[in-house]
Short mmCIF file of C-alpha atoms in Angstrom, two decimals:
data_model
loop_
_atom_site.label_atom_id
_atom_site.label_comp_id
_atom_site.label_asym_id
_atom_site.label_seq_id
_atom_site.Cartn_x
_atom_site.Cartn_y
_atom_site.Cartn_z
CA UNK D 10 -17.75 -0.68 -1.45
CA UNK D 11 -14.72 -0.93 0.84
CA UNK D 12 -17.00 -0.97 3.90
CA UNK D 13 -19.05 -3.83 2.42
CA UNK D 14 -15.92 -5.88 1.75
CA UNK D 15 -14.62 -5.19 5.26
CA UNK D 16 -17.99 -6.24 6.75
CA UNK D 17 -17.95 -9.43 4.70
CA UNK D 18 -14.45 -10.26 5.98
CA UNK D 19 -15.53 -9.46 9.55
CA UNK D 20 -18.48 -11.87 9.28
CA UNK D 21 -16.25 -14.50 7.65
CA UNK D 22 -13.60 -14.31 10.37
CA UNK D 23 -16.30 -14.26 13.07
CA UNK D 24 -17.75 -17.51 11.76
CA UNK D 25 -14.34 -19.08 11.32
CA UNK D 26 -13.16 -18.18 14.82
CA UNK D 27 -16.21 -19.46 16.65
CA UNK D 28 -15.23 -21.79 19.52
CA UNK D 29 -11.51 -21.12 19.03
CA UNK D 30 -10.33 -18.33 21.32
CA UNK D 31 -11.63 -17.08 24.65
CA UNK D 32 -10.14 -13.63 23.94
CA UNK D 33 -12.63 -11.46 22.06
CA UNK D 34 -10.72 -8.21 21.69
CA UNK D 35 -7.25 -6.70 21.67
CA UNK D 36 -5.91 -3.40 22.96
CA UNK D 37 -4.02 -1.28 20.44
CA UNK D 38 -1.52 0.88 22.32
CA UNK D 39 -1.34 3.25 19.35
CA UNK D 40 1.23 5.95 18.69
CA UNK D 41 1.39 7.34 22.23
CA UNK D 42 -0.13 6.77 25.66
CA UNK D 43 0.42 10.39 26.68
CA UNK D 44 -3.05 12.06 26.90
CA UNK D 45 -1.51 15.48 26.21
CA UNK D 46 0.19 14.39 22.98
CA UNK D 47 -2.70 12.37 21.57
CA UNK D 48 -4.89 15.37 20.51
CA UNK D 49 -1.96 16.90 18.63
CA UNK D 50 -1.24 13.56 16.93
CA UNK D 51 -4.93 13.27 16.03
CA UNK D 52 -4.92 16.68 14.29
CA UNK D 53 -1.65 15.92 12.49
CA UNK D 54 -2.67 12.53 11.14
CA UNK D 55 -6.22 13.64 10.37
CA UNK D 56 -4.64 16.28 8.13
CA UNK D 57 -2.35 13.64 6.59
CA UNK D 58 -5.29 11.31 5.92
CA UNK D 59 -7.41 14.10 4.41
CA UNK D 60 -4.52 15.09 2.14
CA UNK D 61 -4.19 11.43 1.12
CA UNK D 62 -7.88 11.14 0.25
CA UNK D 63 -8.01 14.48 -1.59
CA UNK D 64 -4.71 14.01 -3.44
CA UNK D 65 -5.40 10.48 -4.66
CA UNK D 66 -9.05 11.24 -5.49
CA UNK D 67 -7.94 14.25 -7.51
CA UNK D 68 -5.36 12.13 -9.33
CA UNK D 69 -8.03 9.55 -10.16
CA UNK D 70 -10.40 12.25 -11.39
CA UNK D 71 -7.79 13.95 -13.58
CA UNK D 72 -6.64 10.70 -15.23
CA UNK D 73 -10.20 9.55 -15.93
CA UNK D 74 -11.39 12.95 -17.20
CA UNK D 75 -8.44 13.93 -19.41
CA UNK D 76 -8.11 11.98 -22.67
CA UNK D 77 -4.44 12.99 -22.95
CA UNK D 78 -3.71 10.73 -19.96
CA UNK D 79 -5.41 7.62 -21.35
CA UNK D 80 -2.11 5.77 -21.79
CA UNK D 81 -0.72 2.62 -20.09
CA UNK D 82 1.51 4.66 -17.78
CA UNK D 83 -1.41 6.66 -16.41
CA UNK D 84 -3.65 3.61 -16.32
CA UNK D 85 -1.21 2.08 -13.83
CA UNK D 86 -0.94 5.39 -11.98
CA UNK D 87 -4.72 5.44 -11.61
CA UNK D 88 -4.59 1.97 -10.08
CA UNK D 89 -1.80 3.12 -7.74
CA UNK D 90 -3.91 6.07 -6.56
CA UNK D 91 -6.85 3.74 -5.87
CA UNK D 92 -4.56 1.35 -3.98
CA UNK D 93 -3.13 4.18 -1.87
CA UNK D 94 -6.68 5.21 -0.94
CA UNK D 95 -7.46 1.64 0.11
CA UNK D 96 -4.16 1.04 1.92
CA UNK D 97 -4.36 4.19 4.04
CA UNK D 98 -8.08 3.70 4.74
CA UNK D 99 -7.39 0.27 6.24
CA UNK D 100 -5.31 1.66 9.13
CA UNK D 101 -5.78 5.44 9.42
CA UNK D 102 -9.47 5.62 10.57
CA UNK D 103 -8.94 3.17 13.46
CA UNK D 104 -5.68 4.88 14.42
CA UNK D 105 -7.47 8.26 14.54
CA UNK D 106 -10.34 6.80 16.55
CA UNK D 107 -7.98 5.34 19.15
CA UNK D 108 -6.15 8.66 19.56
CA UNK D 109 -9.39 10.15 20.96
CA UNK D 110 -10.71 7.05 22.70
CA UNK D 111 -9.99 5.90 26.24
CA UNK D 112 -10.73 2.27 25.39
CA UNK D 113 -8.38 1.50 22.53
CA UNK D 114 -9.87 -1.90 21.79
CA UNK D 115 -10.47 -3.78 18.56
CA UNK D 116 -12.39 -7.03 18.13
CA UNK D 117 -10.27 -10.05 17.23
CA UNK D 118 -12.29 -10.52 14.03
CA UNK D 119 -11.81 -6.88 13.05
CA UNK D 120 -8.11 -7.17 13.82
CA UNK D 121 -7.73 -10.18 11.53
CA UNK D 122 -9.75 -8.45 8.81
CA UNK D 123 -7.48 -5.40 9.08
CA UNK D 124 -4.37 -7.60 8.94
CA UNK D 125 -5.77 -9.28 5.82
CA UNK D 126 -6.38 -5.96 4.04
CA UNK D 127 -2.98 -4.55 5.04
CA UNK D 128 -1.35 -7.64 3.53
CA UNK D 129 -3.57 -7.67 0.42
CA UNK D 130 -3.25 -3.98 -0.48
CA UNK D 131 0.47 -3.89 0.28
CA UNK D 132 1.06 -7.02 -1.79
CA UNK D 133 -0.99 -5.64 -4.69
CA UNK D 134 1.02 -2.41 -4.64
CA UNK D 135 4.29 -4.36 -4.79
CA UNK D 136 3.08 -6.24 -7.89
CA UNK D 137 1.74 -3.04 -9.45
CA UNK D 138 5.07 -1.25 -8.98
CA UNK D 139 6.76 -4.16 -10.79
CA UNK D 140 4.27 -3.82 -13.66
CA UNK D 141 4.93 -0.06 -13.80
CA UNK D 142 8.68 -0.70 -13.98
CA UNK D 143 8.12 -3.05 -16.94
CA UNK D 144 5.95 -0.38 -18.57
CA UNK D 145 8.79 2.15 -18.27
CA UNK D 146 11.25 -0.37 -19.74
CA UNK D 147 9.04 -0.98 -22.80
CA UNK D 148 8.46 2.77 -23.25
CA UNK D 149 12.21 3.50 -23.24
CA UNK D 150 13.53 0.30 -24.83
CA UNK D 151 10.92 -0.13 -27.58
CA UNK D 152 9.14 3.22 -28.06
CA UNK D 153 7.86 2.35 -31.56
CA UNK D 154 6.26 -0.87 -30.32
CA UNK D 155 5.07 0.57 -26.99
CA UNK D 156 1.37 0.82 -27.84
CA UNK D 157 1.36 -2.71 -29.29
CA UNK D 158 3.23 -4.35 -26.41
CA UNK D 159 1.44 -2.49 -23.62
CA UNK D 160 -2.04 -3.17 -24.95
CA UNK D 161 -5.12 -2.48 -22.88
CA UNK D 162 -5.64 -6.25 -22.48
CA UNK D 163 -2.14 -6.69 -21.06
CA UNK D 164 -2.49 -3.71 -18.70
CA UNK D 165 -5.83 -4.92 -17.33
CA UNK D 166 -4.43 -8.45 -17.04
CA UNK D 167 -1.41 -7.24 -15.05
CA UNK D 168 -3.66 -5.35 -12.63
CA UNK D 169 -5.94 -8.35 -12.13
CA UNK D 170 -2.91 -10.61 -11.67
CA UNK D 171 -1.52 -8.20 -9.06
CA UNK D 172 -4.76 -8.28 -7.06
CA UNK D 173 -5.19 -12.06 -7.35
CA UNK D 174 -1.63 -12.88 -6.26
CA UNK D 175 -1.83 -10.50 -3.30
CA UNK D 176 -5.27 -11.70 -2.14
CA UNK D 177 -4.23 -15.36 -2.37
CA UNK D 178 -1.04 -14.55 -0.45
CA UNK D 179 -3.05 -12.69 2.21
CA UNK D 180 -5.51 -15.58 2.55
CA UNK D 181 -2.70 -18.13 2.86
CA UNK D 182 -1.29 -16.18 5.80
CA UNK D 183 -4.48 -14.95 7.46
CA UNK D 184 -6.63 -18.09 7.39
CA UNK D 185 -4.21 -20.18 9.52
CA UNK D 186 -4.25 -17.35 12.09
CA UNK D 187 -8.00 -17.81 12.53
CA UNK D 188 -7.48 -21.12 14.36
CA UNK D 189 -4.96 -19.70 16.86
CA UNK D 190 -5.82 -19.44 20.55
CA UNK D 191 -4.89 -16.12 22.11
CA UNK D 192 -3.65 -15.73 25.68
CA UNK D 193 -4.70 -13.27 28.36
CA UNK D 194 -2.10 -10.76 27.20
CA UNK D 195 -4.27 -8.82 24.73
CA UNK D 196 -2.02 -5.79 24.20
CA UNK D 197 -0.68 -5.03 20.72
CA UNK D 198 2.20 -2.50 20.94
CA UNK D 199 1.21 -0.92 17.65
CA UNK D 200 -1.36 1.40 16.02
CA UNK D 201 -2.67 -1.28 13.64
CA UNK D 202 -3.10 -5.04 13.40
CA UNK D 203 -0.43 -6.92 11.47
CA UNK D 204 0.20 -10.64 11.54
CA UNK D 205 3.72 -10.22 12.90
CA UNK D 206 2.22 -8.40 15.92
CA UNK D 207 -0.54 -10.98 16.48
CA UNK D 208 1.54 -14.16 16.55
CA UNK D 209 3.39 -13.32 19.81
CA UNK D 210 0.00 -13.00 21.58
CA UNK D 211 -1.01 -16.56 20.76
CA UNK D 212 -0.83 -19.50 23.18
CA UNK D 213 -0.67 -21.86 20.20
CA UNK D 214 2.46 -22.95 18.40
CA UNK D 215 3.04 -20.25 15.75
CA UNK D 216 6.29 -21.60 14.29
CA UNK D 217 4.50 -22.72 11.11
CA UNK D 218 2.69 -19.38 10.86
CA UNK D 219 5.95 -17.42 11.18
CA UNK D 220 7.64 -19.66 8.61
CA UNK D 221 4.77 -19.25 6.14
CA UNK D 222 4.74 -15.47 6.66
CA UNK D 223 8.49 -15.22 6.14
CA UNK D 224 8.56 -17.42 3.05
CA UNK D 225 5.57 -15.78 1.36
CA UNK D 226 6.92 -12.30 2.13
CA UNK D 227 10.33 -13.17 0.69
CA UNK D 228 8.80 -14.68 -2.46
CA UNK D 229 6.23 -11.91 -2.97
CA UNK D 230 8.11 -8.74 -2.01
CA UNK D 231 11.66 -9.74 -2.92
CA UNK D 232 10.34 -11.37 -6.10
CA UNK D 233 8.68 -8.15 -7.25
CA UNK D 234 11.75 -6.15 -6.20
CA UNK D 235 13.96 -8.38 -8.36
CA UNK D 236 11.62 -7.72 -11.31
CA UNK D 237 11.87 -3.97 -10.71
CA UNK D 238 15.68 -4.11 -10.46
CA UNK D 239 15.87 -6.15 -13.69
CA UNK D 240 13.62 -3.66 -15.51
CA UNK D 241 15.73 -0.73 -14.35
CA UNK D 242 18.93 -2.60 -15.24
CA UNK D 243 17.65 -2.90 -18.80
CA UNK D 244 16.52 0.75 -18.77
CA UNK D 245 20.00 1.91 -17.72
CA UNK D 246 21.62 -0.26 -20.39
CA UNK D 247 19.28 1.15 -23.05
CA UNK D 248 19.68 4.77 -21.98
CA UNK D 249 23.49 4.58 -21.88
CA UNK D 250 23.42 3.70 -25.59
CA UNK D 251 21.76 7.06 -26.34
CA UNK D 252 24.40 9.44 -27.68
CA UNK D 253 22.61 12.67 -26.74
CA UNK D 254 22.93 13.81 -23.12
CA UNK D 255 19.56 15.54 -23.49
CA UNK D 256 17.98 12.28 -24.60
CA UNK D 257 19.52 10.39 -21.69
CA UNK D 258 18.30 13.03 -19.23
CA UNK D 259 14.78 12.96 -20.68
CA UNK D 260 14.64 9.15 -20.53
CA UNK D 261 15.80 9.03 -16.91
CA UNK D 262 13.38 11.81 -15.91
CA UNK D 263 10.39 9.68 -17.02
CA UNK D 264 11.43 7.07 -14.42
CA UNK D 265 12.22 9.44 -11.55
CA UNK D 266 8.72 9.54 -10.03
CA UNK D 267 8.31 5.76 -10.16
CA UNK D 268 11.78 5.17 -8.74
CA UNK D 269 11.06 7.56 -5.84
CA UNK D 270 7.83 5.70 -5.06
CA UNK D 271 9.65 2.34 -5.17
CA UNK D 272 12.34 3.54 -2.75
CA UNK D 273 9.75 4.93 -0.30
CA UNK D 274 7.52 1.85 -0.47
CA UNK D 275 10.15 -0.88 -0.31
CA UNK D 276 12.55 1.00 1.96
CA UNK D 277 10.04 1.69 4.72
CA UNK D 278 8.17 -1.59 4.14
CA UNK D 279 11.20 -3.85 4.43
CA UNK D 280 12.59 -2.04 7.47
CA UNK D 281 9.16 -2.16 9.13
CA UNK D 282 8.85 -5.92 8.61
CA UNK D 283 12.49 -6.75 9.39
CA UNK D 284 12.36 -4.98 12.76
CA UNK D 285 11.10 -7.18 15.62
CA UNK D 286 7.46 -6.59 16.62
CA UNK D 287 8.34 -4.80 19.85
CA UNK D 288 6.36 -1.59 19.44
CA UNK D 289 9.51 0.53 19.53
CA UNK D 290 9.28 4.15 18.33
CA UNK D 291 11.52 3.33 15.35
CA UNK D 292 9.24 0.48 14.28
CA UNK D 293 6.18 2.76 14.50
CA UNK D 294 7.91 5.48 12.47
CA UNK D 295 8.67 3.12 9.59
CA UNK D 296 5.18 1.59 9.78
CA UNK D 297 3.69 5.09 9.57
CA UNK D 298 5.91 5.89 6.61
CA UNK D 299 4.83 2.67 4.87
CA UNK D 300 1.08 2.78 5.57
CA UNK D 301 0.19 6.47 6.03
CA UNK D 302 2.85 8.86 4.74
CA UNK D 303 3.77 7.20 1.42
CA UNK D 304 0.13 7.10 0.17
CA UNK D 305 -0.05 10.85 0.87
CA UNK D 306 3.23 11.59 -0.95
CA UNK D 307 2.59 9.57 -4.12
CA UNK D 308 0.16 12.07 -5.75
CA UNK D 309 2.65 14.88 -5.02
CA UNK D 310 5.56 12.87 -6.45
CA UNK D 311 3.68 12.14 -9.68
CA UNK D 312 2.24 15.64 -10.13
CA UNK D 313 5.01 18.04 -9.12
CA UNK D 314 7.59 16.55 -11.53
CA UNK D 315 5.13 15.61 -14.28
CA UNK D 316 4.31 18.22 -16.93
CA UNK D 317 1.45 16.15 -18.39
CA UNK D 318 -0.33 15.85 -15.04
CA UNK D 319 0.18 19.55 -14.29
CA UNK D 320 -1.17 20.45 -17.75
CA UNK D 321 -4.18 18.17 -17.22
CA UNK D 322 -4.85 19.79 -13.84
CA UNK D 323 -4.68 23.21 -15.48
CA UNK D 324 -7.13 22.19 -18.20
CA UNK D 325 -9.55 20.74 -15.66
CA UNK D 326 -9.55 23.84 -13.45
CA UNK D 327 -9.90 26.20 -16.42
CA UNK D 328 -12.83 24.16 -17.71
CA UNK D 329 -14.74 24.10 -14.40
CA UNK D 330 -13.63 27.33 -12.75
#
């Protein structure tokens, strides 16, 4: 399914870019130009990508198969696992290919399609994390009304809204880039295509593109972050009213996994986008954290500290093995 969508976007961008730019491909410098280090990096990140696929697929399977996990919290977690699979699959396969290839090229249309999917999946995850924060607030603030407030219709609606907002945002930023003319300098000092790395390669005036990217990123990512902070502000206020220290500890522990994911996602994401697109090692480290490492860690974060997930895993393995 993902391949079909990517092919559709490739064909769409190919048609849209016809007669615009004389440059047909870019060169992705990748993580390292040292031929002795590249095989080691390939093995390392192949292992990371395989762990990402296995971990998130297992999380999806457990949540779908175990009726004890058919709650709003785990519905959102299932969506997060699917998003992490998509987000890492947008960048990791091409990065791995280039680590073993002498010609580290990517077609302009493929580059724009990749940039679109990076923006869309990242934006969807930001919205989804805000929805998950609201879910935790309702669970802690109004436990007796939780099942009524977080109905299946609301949960599905929040997921659809997350995808729609992110896709529209990605289209608003990617479509104007289609009409740009690119100069002879075709080198992207990065392991993946992102709009902030493409604009400096253009011979056209990109001031409007940069402004649009900055404004939409501020509204989308800072907007969702404000929602998360507000939800946690209300959670803290509610929990501090609990007289029992055990009750306070239990309430905070239900938010720990989500809060860890939020810090990893927003921390690395904001630093990655705030740093200038220079291809510096620091920029690549934070981009790797944002696009490759965090999707691998999320299943571990939600399973190691979660008794319900560990119990569901135990039931599944006892049933089949």
